[in-house]
Coordinates of C-alpha atoms in Angstrom, one line a residue:
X1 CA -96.8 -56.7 51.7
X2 CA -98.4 -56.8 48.4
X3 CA -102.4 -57.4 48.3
X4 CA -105.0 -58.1 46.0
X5 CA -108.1 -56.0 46.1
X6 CA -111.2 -55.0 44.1
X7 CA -111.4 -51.2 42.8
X8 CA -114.6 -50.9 44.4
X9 CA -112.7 -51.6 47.8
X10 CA -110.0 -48.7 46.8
X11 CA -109.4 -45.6 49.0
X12 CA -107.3 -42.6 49.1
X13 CA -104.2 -43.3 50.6
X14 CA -103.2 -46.5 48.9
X15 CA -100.6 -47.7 47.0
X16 CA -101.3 -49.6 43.7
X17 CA -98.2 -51.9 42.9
X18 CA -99.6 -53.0 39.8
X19 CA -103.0 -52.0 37.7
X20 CA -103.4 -55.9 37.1
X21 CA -103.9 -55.4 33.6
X22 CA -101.9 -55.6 30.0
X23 CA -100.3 -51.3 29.0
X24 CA -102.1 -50.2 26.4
X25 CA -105.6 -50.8 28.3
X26 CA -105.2 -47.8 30.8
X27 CA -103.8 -44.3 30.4
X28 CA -101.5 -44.6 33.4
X29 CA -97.3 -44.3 32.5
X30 CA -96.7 -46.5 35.1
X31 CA -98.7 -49.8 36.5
X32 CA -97.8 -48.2 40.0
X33 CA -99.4 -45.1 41.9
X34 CA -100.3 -43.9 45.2
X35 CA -104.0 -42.7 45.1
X36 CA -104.8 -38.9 45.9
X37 CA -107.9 -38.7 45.2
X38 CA -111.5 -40.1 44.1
X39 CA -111.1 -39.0 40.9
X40 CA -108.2 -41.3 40.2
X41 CA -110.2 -44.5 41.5
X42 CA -113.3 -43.8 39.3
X43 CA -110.7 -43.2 36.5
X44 CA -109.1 -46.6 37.3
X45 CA -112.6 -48.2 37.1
X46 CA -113.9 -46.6 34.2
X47 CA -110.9 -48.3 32.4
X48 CA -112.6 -51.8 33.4
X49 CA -110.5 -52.7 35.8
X50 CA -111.7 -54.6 38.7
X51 CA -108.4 -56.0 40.7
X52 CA -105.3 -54.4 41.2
X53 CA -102.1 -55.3 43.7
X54 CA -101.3 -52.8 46.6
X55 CA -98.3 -52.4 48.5
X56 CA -99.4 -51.8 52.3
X57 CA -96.0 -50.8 53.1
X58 CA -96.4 -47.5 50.6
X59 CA -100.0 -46.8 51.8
X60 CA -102.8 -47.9 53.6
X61 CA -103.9 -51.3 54.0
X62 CA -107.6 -52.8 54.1
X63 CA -109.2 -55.8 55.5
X64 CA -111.1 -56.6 52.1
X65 CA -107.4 -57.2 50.6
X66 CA -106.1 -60.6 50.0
X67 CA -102.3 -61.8 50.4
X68 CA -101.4 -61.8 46.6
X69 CA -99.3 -64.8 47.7
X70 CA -102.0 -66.6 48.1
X71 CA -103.2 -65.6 44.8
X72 CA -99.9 -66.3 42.7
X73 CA -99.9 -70.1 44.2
X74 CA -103.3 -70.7 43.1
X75 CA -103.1 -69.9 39.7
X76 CA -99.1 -71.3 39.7
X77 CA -100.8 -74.6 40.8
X78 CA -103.4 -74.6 38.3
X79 CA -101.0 -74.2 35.9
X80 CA -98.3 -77.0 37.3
X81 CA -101.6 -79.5 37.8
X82 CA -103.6 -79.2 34.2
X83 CA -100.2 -78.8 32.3
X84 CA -96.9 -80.1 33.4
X85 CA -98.0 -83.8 32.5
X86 CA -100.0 -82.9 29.0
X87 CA -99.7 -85.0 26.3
X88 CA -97.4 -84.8 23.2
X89 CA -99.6 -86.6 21.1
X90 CA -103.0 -84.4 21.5
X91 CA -100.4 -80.9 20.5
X92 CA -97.6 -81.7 18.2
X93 CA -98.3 -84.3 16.2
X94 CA -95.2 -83.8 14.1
X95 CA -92.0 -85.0 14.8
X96 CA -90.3 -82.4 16.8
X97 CA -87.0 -83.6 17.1
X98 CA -86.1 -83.0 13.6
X99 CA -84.1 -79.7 13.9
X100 CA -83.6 -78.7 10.2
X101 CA -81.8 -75.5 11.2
X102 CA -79.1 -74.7 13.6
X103 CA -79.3 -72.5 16.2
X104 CA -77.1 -69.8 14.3
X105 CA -79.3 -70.4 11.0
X106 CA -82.5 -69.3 13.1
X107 CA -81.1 -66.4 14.2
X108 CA -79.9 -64.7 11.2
X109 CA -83.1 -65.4 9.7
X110 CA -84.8 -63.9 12.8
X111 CA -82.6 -60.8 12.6
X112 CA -82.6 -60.3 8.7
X113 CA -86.8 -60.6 8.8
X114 CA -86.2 -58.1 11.7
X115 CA -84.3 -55.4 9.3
X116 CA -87.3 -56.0 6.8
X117 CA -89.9 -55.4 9.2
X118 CA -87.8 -51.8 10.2
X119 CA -88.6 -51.1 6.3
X120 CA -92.4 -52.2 5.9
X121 CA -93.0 -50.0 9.3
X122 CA -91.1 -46.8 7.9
X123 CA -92.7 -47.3 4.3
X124 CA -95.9 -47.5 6.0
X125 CA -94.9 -43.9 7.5
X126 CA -94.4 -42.3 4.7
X127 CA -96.9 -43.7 1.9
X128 CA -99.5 -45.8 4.0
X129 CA -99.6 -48.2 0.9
X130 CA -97.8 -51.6 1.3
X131 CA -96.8 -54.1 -1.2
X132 CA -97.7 -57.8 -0.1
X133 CA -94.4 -59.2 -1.9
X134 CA -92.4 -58.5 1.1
X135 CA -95.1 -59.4 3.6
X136 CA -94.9 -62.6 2.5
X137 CA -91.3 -63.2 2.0
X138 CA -90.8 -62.3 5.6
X139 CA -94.2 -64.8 7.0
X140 CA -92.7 -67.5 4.8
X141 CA -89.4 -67.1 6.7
X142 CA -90.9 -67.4 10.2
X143 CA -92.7 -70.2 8.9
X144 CA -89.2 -71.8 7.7
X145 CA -88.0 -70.6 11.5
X146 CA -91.1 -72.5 13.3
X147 CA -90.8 -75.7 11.1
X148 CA -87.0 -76.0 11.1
X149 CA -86.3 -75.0 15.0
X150 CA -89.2 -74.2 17.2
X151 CA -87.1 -74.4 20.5
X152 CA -85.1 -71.6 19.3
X153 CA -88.4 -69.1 19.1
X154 CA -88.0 -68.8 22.7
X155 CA -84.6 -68.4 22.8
X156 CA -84.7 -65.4 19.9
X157 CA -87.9 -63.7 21.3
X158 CA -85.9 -62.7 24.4
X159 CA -83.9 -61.2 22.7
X160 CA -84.9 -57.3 23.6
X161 CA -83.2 -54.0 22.4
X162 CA -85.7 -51.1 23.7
X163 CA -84.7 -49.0 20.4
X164 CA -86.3 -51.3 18.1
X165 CA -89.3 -52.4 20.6
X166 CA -92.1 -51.8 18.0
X167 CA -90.0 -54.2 15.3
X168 CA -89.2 -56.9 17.4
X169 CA -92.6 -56.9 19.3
X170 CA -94.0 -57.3 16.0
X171 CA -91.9 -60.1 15.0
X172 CA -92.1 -62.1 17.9
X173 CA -95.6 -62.0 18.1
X174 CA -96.0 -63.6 14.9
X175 CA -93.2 -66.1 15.5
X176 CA -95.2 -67.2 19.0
X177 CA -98.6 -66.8 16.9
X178 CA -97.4 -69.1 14.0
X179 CA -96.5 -71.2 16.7
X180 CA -99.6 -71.4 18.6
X181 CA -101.1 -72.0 14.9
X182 CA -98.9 -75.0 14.3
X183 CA -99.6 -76.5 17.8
X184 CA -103.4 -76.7 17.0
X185 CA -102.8 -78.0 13.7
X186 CA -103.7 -75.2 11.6
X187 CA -102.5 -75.9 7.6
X188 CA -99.6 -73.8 6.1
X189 CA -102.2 -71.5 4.0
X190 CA -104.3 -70.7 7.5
X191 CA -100.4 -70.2 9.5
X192 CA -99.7 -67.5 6.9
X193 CA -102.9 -65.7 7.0
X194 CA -102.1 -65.9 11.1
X195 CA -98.6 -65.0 10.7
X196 CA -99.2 -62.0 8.3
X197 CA -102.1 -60.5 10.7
X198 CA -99.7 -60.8 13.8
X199 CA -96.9 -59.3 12.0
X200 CA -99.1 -56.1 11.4
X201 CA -101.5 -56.2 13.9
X202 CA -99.5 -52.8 15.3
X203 CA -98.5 -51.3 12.3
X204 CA -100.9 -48.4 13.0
X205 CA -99.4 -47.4 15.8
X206 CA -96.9 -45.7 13.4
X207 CA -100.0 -42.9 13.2
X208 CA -99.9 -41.9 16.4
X209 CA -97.4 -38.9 17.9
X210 CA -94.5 -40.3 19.1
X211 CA -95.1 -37.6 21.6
X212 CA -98.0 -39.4 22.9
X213 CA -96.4 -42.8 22.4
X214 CA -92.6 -42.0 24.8
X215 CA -94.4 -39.5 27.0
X216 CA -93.2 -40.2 30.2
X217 CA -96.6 -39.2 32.3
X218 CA -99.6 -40.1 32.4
X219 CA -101.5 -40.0 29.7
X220 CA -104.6 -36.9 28.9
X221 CA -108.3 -38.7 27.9
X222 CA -107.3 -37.4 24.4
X223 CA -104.3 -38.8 24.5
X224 CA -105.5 -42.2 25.2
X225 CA -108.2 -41.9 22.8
X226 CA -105.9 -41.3 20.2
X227 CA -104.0 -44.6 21.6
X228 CA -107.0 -46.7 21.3
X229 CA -107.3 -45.5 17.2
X230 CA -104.5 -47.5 16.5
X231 CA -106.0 -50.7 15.8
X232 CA -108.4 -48.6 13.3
X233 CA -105.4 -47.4 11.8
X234 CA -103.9 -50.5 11.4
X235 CA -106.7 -52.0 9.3
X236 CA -106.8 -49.4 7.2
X237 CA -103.4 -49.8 6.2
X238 CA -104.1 -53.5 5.9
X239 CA -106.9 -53.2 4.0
X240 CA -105.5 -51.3 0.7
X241 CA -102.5 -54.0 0.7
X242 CA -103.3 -56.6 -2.2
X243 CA -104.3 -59.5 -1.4
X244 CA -104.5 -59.3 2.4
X245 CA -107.1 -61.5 4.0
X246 CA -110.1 -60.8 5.9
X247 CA -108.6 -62.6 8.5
X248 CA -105.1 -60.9 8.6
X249 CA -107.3 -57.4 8.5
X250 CA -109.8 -58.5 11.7
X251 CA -106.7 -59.6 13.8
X252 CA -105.0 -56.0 13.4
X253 CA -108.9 -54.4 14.1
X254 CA -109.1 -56.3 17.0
X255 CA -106.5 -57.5 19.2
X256 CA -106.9 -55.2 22.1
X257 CA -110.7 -56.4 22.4
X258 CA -111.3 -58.0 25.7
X259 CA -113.1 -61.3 26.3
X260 CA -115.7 -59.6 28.1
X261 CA -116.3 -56.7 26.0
X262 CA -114.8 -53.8 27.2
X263 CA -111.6 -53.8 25.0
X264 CA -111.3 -51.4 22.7
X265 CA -111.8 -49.9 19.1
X266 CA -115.8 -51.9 19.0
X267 CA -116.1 -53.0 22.7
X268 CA -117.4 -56.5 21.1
X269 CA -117.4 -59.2 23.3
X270 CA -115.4 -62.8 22.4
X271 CA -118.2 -64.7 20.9
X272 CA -117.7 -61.9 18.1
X273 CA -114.2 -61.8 17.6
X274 CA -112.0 -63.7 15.2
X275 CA -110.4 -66.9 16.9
X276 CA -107.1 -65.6 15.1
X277 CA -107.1 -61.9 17.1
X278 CA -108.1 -63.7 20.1
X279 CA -104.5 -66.2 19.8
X280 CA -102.6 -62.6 18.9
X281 CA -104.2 -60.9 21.7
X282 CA -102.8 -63.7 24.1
X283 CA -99.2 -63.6 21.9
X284 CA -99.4 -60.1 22.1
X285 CA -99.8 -59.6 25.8
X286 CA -97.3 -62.3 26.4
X287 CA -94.6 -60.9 24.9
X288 CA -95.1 -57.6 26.1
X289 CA -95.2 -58.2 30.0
X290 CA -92.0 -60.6 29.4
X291 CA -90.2 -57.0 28.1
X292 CA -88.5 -54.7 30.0
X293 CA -89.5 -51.2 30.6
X294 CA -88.4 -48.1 31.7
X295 CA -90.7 -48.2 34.4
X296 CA -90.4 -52.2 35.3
X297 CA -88.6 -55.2 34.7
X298 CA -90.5 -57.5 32.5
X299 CA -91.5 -61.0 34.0
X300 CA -89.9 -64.3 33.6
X301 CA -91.9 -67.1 31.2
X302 CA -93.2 -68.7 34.3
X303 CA -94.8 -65.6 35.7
X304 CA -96.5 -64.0 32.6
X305 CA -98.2 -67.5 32.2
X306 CA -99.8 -67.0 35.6
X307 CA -100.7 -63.5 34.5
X308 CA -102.3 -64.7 31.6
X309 CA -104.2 -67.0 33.0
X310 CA -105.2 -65.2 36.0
X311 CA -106.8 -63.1 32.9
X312 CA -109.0 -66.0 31.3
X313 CA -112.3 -64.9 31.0
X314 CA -111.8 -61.3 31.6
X315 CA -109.3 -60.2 29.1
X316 CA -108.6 -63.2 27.0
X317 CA -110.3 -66.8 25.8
X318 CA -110.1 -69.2 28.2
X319 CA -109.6 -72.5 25.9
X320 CA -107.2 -70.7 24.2
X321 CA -105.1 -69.4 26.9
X322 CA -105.0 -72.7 28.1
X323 CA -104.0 -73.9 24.4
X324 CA -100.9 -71.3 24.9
X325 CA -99.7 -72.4 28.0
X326 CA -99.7 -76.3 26.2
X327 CA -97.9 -74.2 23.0
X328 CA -95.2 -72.6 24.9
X329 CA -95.0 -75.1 28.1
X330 CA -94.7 -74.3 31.8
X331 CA -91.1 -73.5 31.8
X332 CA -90.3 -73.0 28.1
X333 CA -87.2 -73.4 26.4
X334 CA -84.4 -70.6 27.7
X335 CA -86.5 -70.0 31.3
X336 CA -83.9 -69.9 34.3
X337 CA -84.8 -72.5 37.3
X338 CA -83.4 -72.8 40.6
X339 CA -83.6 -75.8 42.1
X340 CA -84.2 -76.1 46.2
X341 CA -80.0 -78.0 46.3
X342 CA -79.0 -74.6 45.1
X343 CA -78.2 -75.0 41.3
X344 CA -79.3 -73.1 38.6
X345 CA -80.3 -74.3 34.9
X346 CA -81.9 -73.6 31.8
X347 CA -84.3 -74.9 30.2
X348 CA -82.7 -76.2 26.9
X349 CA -85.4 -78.5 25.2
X350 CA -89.0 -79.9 26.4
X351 CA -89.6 -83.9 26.3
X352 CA -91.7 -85.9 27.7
X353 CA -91.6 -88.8 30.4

């Protein structure tokens, strides 16, 4: 059975199914280990993590655990009660149902910004210097994506090919971030700004080893160290591009902050972050536990929403996880539902009553 329990309840002998928290916040390869020692659990809290998921049936149990059943219908009915009946009116307040670009149209615009974002990342490996021109040919094209066929983001952001992980990560985290934007009702000027910082947020991460990056262990404290540079690296490279906004540059420094303060370059706590790298953050996260891995399958839409919320206040902005979840709807558009008669379906567009 798996279990929730706090770290501080941890004992050698357990099995942790999942570290309960978004990669790229712990050194651990996997999200799932057997504990050997006391060493690993005052590792595992030093990271900031207070929960995690065990598997009794791989390792000991403890009555301080709590049926993670129990936990996953909580949060699944917080999210069916606040959400499933929100109002269109109060979050798009443009007429949806114009669809301006067909289905095919969105996706070779998707994939041809997808070969220019391959370039910008390899021309940022080898010169560090990036020329804004291209930056915003490819923003203005999501924008053009968003505006002409949102319901087709959803469709094209699951869309996964592990060889080109870092390109399409980056793109559809500024798709779902432009999104997000549009939903609160940012203006065209502010969802470029967004959409250029979310595109780049991880362009640093082209500084660090690929050694370090595909190792397929656990990761050395100096390893991770160098890791958590990345953000640093990305504004950096951010910073000598013309004309790049202070905004676009604190979204790349930032989006692997926590909430509460222990995220990571600055350890700053959300009333001092950007409301921009606080929306990434969530796009980020979202579209990375929705990915497969090597070492996982990645979660359906449905289930990384109850992640993320389960996460409000710890990791990410409350108001504006809850924003998200109104953005991208309970079951958004390509989600896969069974019904109790037995039949399957997908989601194809979201109206309401």
């Amino acid at each position: 059975m798996i279990k929730k329990i706090k770290t501080d309840k941890l004992k050698v002998g357990m099995f942790i199914a999942d570290l309960n928290t978004p990669w790229r916040y712990h050194p651990f390869f996997r999200s799932s280990l057997l504990i050997k020692s006391k060493k690993e659990i005052e590792k595992i809290r030093n990271y900031q993590i207070d929960e995690v998921y065990i598997d009794t049936e791989k390792g000991k149990d403890s009555i301080d655990a709590v049926d993670s059943n129990k936990e996953k219908k909580k949060y699944s009915n917080a999210i069916l009660r606040k959400f499933s009946r929100q109002s269109k009116k109060e979050f798009d307040k443009e007429e949806d149902n114009k669809r301006i670009l067909t289905y095919e149209n969105a996706k070779a615009i998707y994939y041809e910004s997808l070969k220019s974002v391959e370039q910008i990342f390899e021309k940022i490996n080898t010169s560090s210097i990036l020329g804004s021109e291209k930056i915003n040919n490819i923003v203005a094209f999501l924008n053009e994506l968003v505006d002409g066929n949102a319901e087709s983001v959803f469709v094209l952001t699951k869309i996964k090919n592990f060889n080109q992980y870092t390109y399409q990560h980056s793109l559809n985290v500024a798709l779902l971030s432009i999104l997000f934007g549009k939903r609160l009702g940012f203006p065209k000027n502010e969802l470029k700004i967004l959409g250029t910082g979310a595109l780049l947020h991880d362009c640093g991460i082209v500084k660090i080893p690929s050694t370090i990056l595909n190792k397929p262990a656990k990761l050395t404290d100096d390893e991770y160290d160098l890791i958590k540079k990345h953000p640093l690296h990305s504004f950096n490279i951010l910073e000598k591009t013309e004309g790049m906004s202070r905004k676009s540059l604190l979204i790349a420094l930032q989006h692997h902050e926590k909430y509460s303060g222990f995220g990571y370059p600055k350890g700053l706590p959300g009333y001092r972050l950007s409301t921009y790298s606080m929306m990434v953050a969530i796009a980020d996260i979202y579209d990375a536990i929705c990915t497969d891995k090597p070492y996982r399958r990645g979660l359906t839409p449905f289930n990384a929403l109850q992640k993320i919320y389960s996460w409000r206040g710890n990791h990410l902005n409350p108001k504006l996880v809850d924003y998200f979840i109104r953005t991208v709807g309970v079951y958004p558009v390509g989600t896969v539902l069974k019904f109790k008669n037995g039949f399957i379906g997908i989601v194809k567009r979201i109206r309401d009553k």
